[in-house]
Backbone as XML, in Angstrom:
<?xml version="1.0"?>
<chain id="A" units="angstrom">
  <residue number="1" name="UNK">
    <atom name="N" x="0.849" y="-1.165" z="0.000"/>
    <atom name="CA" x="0.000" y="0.000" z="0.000"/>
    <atom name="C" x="0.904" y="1.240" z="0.000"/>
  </residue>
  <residue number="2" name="UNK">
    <atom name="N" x="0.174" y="2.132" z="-0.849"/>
    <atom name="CA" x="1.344" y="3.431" z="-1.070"/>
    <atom name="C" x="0.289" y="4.565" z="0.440"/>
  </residue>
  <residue number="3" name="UNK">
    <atom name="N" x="1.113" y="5.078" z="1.378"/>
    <atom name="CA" x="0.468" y="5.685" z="2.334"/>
    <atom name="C" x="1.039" y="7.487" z="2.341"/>
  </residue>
  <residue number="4" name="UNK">
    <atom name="N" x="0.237" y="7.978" z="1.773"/>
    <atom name="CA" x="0.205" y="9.739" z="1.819"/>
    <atom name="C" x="0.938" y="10.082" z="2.598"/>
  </residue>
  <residue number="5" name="UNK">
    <atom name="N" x="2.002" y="11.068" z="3.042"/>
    <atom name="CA" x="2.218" y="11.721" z="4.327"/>
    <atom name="C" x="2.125" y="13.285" z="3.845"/>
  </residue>
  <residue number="6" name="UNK">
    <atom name="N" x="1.466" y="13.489" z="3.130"/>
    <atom name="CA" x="1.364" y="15.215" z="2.429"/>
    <atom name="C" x="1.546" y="15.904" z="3.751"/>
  </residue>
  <residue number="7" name="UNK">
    <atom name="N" x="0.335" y="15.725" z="4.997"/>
    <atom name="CA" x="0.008" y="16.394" z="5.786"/>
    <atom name="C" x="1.147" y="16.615" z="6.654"/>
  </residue>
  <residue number="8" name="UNK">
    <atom name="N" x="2.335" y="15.686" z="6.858"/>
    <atom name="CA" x="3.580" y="15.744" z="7.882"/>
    <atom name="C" x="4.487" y="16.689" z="7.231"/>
  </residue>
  <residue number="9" name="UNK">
    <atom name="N" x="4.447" y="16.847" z="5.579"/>
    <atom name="CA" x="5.205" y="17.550" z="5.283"/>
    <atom name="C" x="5.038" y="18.987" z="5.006"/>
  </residue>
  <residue number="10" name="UNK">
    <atom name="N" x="3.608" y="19.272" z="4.856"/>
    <atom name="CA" x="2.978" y="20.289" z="4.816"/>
    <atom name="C" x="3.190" y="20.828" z="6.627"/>
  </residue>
  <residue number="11" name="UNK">
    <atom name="N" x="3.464" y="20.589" z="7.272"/>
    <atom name="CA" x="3.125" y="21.100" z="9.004"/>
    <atom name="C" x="4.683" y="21.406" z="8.971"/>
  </residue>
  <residue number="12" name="UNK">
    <atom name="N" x="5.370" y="20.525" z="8.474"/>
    <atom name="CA" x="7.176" y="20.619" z="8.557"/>
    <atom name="C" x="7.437" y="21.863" z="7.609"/>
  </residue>
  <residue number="13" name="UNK">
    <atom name="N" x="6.820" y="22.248" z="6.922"/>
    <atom name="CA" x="6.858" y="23.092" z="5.652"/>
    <atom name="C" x="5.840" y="24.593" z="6.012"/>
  </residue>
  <residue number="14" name="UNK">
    <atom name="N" x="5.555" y="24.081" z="7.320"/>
    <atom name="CA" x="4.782" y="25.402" z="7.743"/>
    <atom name="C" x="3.698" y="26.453" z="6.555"/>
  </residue>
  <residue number="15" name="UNK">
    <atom name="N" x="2.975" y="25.310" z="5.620"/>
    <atom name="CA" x="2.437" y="25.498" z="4.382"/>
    <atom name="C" x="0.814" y="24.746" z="4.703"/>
  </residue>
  <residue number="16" name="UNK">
    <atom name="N" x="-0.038" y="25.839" z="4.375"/>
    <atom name="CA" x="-1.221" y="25.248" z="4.743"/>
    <atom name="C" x="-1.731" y="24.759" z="3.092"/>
  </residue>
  <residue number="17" name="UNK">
    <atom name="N" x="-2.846" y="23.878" z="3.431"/>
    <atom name="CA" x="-3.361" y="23.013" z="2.498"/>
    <atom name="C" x="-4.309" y="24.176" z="1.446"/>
  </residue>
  <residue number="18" name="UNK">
    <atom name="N" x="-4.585" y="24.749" z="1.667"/>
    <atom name="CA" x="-5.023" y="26.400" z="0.836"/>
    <atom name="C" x="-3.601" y="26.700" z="0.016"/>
  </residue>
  <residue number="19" name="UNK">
    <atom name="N" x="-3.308" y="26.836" z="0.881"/>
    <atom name="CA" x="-1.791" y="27.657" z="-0.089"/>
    <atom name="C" x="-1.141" y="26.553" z="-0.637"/>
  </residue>
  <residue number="20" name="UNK">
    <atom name="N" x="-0.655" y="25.324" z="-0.674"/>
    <atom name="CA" x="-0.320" y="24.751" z="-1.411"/>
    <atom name="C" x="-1.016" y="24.325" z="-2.667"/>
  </residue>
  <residue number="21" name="UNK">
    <atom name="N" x="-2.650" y="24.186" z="-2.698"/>
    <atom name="CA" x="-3.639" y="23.987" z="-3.826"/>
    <atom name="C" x="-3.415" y="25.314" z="-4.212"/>
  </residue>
  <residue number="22" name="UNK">
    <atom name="N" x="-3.145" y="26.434" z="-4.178"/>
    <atom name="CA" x="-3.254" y="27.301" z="-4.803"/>
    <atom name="C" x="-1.699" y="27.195" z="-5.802"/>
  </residue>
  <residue number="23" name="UNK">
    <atom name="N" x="-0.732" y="26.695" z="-4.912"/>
    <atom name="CA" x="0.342" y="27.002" z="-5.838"/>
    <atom name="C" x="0.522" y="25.939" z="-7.117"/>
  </residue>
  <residue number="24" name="UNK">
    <atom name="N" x="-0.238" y="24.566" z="-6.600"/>
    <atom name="CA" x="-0.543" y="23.504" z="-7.448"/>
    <atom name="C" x="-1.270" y="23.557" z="-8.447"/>
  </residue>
  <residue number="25" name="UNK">
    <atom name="N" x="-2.273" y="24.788" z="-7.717"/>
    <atom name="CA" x="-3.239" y="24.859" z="-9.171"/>
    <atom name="C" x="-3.801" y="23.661" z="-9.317"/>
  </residue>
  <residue number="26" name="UNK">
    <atom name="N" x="-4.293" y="23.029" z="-8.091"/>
    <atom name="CA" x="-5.708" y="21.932" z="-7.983"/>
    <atom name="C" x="-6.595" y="22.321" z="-6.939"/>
  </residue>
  <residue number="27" name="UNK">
    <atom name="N" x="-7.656" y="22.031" z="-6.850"/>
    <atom name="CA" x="-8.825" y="21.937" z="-6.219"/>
    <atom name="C" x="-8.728" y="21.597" z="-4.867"/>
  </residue>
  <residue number="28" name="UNK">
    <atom name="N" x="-8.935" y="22.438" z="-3.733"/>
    <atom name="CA" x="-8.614" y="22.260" z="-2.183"/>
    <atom name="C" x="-9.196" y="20.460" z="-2.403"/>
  </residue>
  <residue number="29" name="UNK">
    <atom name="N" x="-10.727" y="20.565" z="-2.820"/>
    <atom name="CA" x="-11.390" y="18.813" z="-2.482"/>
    <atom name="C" x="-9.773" y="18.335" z="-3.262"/>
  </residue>
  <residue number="30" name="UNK">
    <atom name="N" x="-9.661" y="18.205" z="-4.255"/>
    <atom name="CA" x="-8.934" y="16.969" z="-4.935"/>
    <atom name="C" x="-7.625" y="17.019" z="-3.846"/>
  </residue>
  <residue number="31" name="UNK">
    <atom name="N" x="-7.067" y="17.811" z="-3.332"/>
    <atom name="CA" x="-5.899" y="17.722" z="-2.359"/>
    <atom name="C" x="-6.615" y="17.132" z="-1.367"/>
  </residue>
  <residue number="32" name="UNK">
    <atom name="N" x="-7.513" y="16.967" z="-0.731"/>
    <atom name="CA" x="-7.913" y="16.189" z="0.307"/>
    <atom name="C" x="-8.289" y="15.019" z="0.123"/>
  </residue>
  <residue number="33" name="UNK">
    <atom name="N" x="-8.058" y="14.719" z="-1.120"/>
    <atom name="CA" x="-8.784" y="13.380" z="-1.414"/>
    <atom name="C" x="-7.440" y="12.615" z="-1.778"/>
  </residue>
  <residue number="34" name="UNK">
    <atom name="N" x="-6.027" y="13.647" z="-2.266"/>
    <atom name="CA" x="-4.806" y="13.029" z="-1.957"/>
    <atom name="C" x="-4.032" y="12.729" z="-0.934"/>
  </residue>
  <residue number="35" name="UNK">
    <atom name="N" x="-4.622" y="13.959" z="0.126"/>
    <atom name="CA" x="-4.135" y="13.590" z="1.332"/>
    <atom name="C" x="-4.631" y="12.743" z="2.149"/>
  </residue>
  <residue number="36" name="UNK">
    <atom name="N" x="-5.697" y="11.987" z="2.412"/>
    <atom name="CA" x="-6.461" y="11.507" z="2.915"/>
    <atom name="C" x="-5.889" y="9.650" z="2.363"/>
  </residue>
  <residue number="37" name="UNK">
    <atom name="N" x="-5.384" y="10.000" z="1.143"/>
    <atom name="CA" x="-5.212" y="7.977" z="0.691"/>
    <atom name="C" x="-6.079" y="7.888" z="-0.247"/>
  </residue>
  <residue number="38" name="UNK">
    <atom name="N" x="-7.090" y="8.761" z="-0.789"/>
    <atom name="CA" x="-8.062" y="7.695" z="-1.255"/>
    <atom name="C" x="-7.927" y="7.988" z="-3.055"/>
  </residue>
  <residue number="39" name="UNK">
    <atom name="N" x="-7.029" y="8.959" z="-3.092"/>
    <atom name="CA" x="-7.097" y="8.767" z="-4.349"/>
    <atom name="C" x="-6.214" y="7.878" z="-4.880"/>
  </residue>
  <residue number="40" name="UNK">
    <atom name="N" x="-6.660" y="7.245" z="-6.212"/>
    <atom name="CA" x="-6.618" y="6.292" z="-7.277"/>
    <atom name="C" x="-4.922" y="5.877" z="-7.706"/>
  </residue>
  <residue number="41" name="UNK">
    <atom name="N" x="-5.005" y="7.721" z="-8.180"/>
    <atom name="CA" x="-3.553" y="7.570" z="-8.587"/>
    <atom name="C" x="-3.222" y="9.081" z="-8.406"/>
  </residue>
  <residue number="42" name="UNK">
    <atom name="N" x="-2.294" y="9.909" z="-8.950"/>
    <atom name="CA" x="-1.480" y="11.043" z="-8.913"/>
    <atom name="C" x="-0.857" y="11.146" z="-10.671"/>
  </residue>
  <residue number="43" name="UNK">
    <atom name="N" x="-0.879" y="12.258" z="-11.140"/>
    <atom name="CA" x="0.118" y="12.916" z="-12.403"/>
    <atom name="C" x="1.658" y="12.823" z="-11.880"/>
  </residue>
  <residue number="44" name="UNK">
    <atom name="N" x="2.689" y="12.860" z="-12.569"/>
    <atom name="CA" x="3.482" y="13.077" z="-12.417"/>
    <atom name="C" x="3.781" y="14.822" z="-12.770"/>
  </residue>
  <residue number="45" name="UNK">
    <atom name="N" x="2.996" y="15.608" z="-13.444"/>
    <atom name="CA" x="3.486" y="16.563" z="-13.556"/>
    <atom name="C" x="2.537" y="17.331" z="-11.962"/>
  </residue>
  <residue number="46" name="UNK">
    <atom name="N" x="1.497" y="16.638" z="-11.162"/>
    <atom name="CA" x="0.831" y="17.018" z="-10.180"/>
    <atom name="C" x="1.793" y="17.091" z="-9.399"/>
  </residue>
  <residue number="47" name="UNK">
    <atom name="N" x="2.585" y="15.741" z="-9.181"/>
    <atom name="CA" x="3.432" y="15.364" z="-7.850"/>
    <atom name="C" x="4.712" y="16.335" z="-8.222"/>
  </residue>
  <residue number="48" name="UNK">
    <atom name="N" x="5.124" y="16.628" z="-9.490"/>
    <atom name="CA" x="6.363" y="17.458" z="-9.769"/>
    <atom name="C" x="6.110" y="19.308" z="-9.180"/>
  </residue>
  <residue number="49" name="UNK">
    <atom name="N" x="5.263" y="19.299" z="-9.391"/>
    <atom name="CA" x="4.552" y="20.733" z="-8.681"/>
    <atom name="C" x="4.584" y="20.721" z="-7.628"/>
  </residue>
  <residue number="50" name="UNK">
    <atom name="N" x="3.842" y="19.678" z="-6.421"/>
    <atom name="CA" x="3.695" y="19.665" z="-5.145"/>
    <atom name="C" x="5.182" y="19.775" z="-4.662"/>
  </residue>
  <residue number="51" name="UNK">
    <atom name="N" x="6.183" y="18.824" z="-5.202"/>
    <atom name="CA" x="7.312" y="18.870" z="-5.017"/>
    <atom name="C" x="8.229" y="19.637" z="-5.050"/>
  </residue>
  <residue number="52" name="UNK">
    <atom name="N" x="7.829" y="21.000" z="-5.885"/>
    <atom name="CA" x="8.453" y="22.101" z="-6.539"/>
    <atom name="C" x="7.860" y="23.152" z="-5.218"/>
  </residue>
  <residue number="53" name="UNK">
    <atom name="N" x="6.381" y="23.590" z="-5.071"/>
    <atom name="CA" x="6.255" y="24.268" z="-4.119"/>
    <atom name="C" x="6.690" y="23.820" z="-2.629"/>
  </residue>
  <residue number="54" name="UNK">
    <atom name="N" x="6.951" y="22.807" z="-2.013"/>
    <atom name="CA" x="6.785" y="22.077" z="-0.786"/>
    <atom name="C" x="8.604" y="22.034" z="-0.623"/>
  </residue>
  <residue number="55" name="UNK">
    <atom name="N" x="9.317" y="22.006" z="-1.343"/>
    <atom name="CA" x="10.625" y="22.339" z="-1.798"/>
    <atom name="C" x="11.191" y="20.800" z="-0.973"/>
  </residue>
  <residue number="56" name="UNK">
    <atom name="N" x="10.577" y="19.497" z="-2.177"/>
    <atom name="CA" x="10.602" y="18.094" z="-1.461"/>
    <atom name="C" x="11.275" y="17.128" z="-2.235"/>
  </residue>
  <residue number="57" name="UNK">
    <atom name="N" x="11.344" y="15.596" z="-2.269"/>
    <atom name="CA" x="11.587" y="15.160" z="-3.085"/>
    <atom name="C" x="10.283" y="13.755" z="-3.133"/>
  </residue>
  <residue number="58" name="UNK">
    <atom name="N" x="9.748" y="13.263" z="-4.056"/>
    <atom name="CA" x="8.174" y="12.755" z="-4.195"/>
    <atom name="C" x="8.395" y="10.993" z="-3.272"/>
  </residue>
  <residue number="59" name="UNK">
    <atom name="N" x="9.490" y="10.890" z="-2.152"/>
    <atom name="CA" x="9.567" y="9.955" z="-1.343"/>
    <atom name="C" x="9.441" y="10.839" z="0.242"/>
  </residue>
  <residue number="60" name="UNK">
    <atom name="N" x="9.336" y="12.247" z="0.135"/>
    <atom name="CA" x="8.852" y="12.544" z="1.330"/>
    <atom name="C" x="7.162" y="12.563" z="1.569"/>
  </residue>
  <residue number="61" name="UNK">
    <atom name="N" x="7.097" y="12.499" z="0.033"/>
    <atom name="CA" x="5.337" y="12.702" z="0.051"/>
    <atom name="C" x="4.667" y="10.842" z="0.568"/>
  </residue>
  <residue number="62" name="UNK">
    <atom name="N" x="5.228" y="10.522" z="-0.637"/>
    <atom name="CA" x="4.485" y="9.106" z="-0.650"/>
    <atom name="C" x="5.709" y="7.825" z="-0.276"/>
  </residue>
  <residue number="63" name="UNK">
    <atom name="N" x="5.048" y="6.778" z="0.367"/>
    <atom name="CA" x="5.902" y="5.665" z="1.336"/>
    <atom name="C" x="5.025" y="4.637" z="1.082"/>
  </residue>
  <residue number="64" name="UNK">
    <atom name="N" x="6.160" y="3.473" z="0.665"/>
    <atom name="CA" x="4.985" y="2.190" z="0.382"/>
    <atom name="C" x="5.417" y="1.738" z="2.003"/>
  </residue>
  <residue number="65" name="UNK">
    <atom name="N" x="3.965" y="1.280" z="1.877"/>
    <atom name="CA" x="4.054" y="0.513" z="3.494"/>
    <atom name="C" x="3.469" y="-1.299" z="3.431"/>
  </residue>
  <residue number="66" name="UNK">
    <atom name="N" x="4.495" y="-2.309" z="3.333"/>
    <atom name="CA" x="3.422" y="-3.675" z="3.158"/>
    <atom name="C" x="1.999" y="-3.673" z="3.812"/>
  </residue>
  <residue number="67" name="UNK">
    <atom name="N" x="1.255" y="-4.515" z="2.889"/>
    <atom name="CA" x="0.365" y="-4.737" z="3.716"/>
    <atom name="C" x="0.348" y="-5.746" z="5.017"/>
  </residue>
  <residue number="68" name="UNK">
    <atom name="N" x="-0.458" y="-6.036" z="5.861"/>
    <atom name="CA" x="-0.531" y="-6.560" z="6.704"/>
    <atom name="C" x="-0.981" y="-7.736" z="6.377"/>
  </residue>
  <residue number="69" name="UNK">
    <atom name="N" x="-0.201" y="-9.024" z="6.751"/>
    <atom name="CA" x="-0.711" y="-10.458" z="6.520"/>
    <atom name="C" x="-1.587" y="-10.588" z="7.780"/>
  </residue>
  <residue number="70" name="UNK">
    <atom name="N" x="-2.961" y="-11.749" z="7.492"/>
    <atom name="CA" x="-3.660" y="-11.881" z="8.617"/>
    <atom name="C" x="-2.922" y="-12.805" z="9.442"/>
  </residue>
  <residue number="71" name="UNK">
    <atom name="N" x="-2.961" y="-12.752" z="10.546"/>
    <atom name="CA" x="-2.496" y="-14.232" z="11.231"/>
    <atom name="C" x="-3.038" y="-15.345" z="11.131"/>
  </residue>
  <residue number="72" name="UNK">
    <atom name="N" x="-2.052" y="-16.341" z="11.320"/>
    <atom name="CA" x="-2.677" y="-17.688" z="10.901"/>
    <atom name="C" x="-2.726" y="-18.148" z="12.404"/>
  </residue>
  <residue number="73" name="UNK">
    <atom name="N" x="-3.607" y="-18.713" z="12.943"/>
    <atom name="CA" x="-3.927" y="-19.342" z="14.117"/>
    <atom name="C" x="-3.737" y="-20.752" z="13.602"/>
  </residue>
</chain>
């Protein structure tokens, strides 16, 4: 699973979620729907922007995390 951390880097970046959609030039909803996990997928020229304003590199944004195996009893 690929797991968002927009929001850790945005607070480290002292950059609110307004002002970064504005510099992205996307839609406050569609940034919450990236920050949140639930979107699908991402542009590369989206994530090259976020990365450009947030002054990041696109492994501070996004982190694969395994999934969790169930236990076997």
């Amino acid at each position: 699973m690929i797991q968002v951390n927009l929001d850790r880097v945005l607070v480290d970046r002292k950059i609110t979620s307004k002002m970064l959609a504005a510099g992205v030039d996307i839609t406050p909803a569609n940034l919450s729907i990236l920050k949140t996990g639930k979107a699908k997928g991402i542009r590369f020229e989206t994530l090259s922007k976020i990365c450009e304003v947030l002054d990041c590199q696109p492994g501070d944004i996004l982190e694969y995390v395994p999934d969790e195996k169930p236990s076997e009893n």
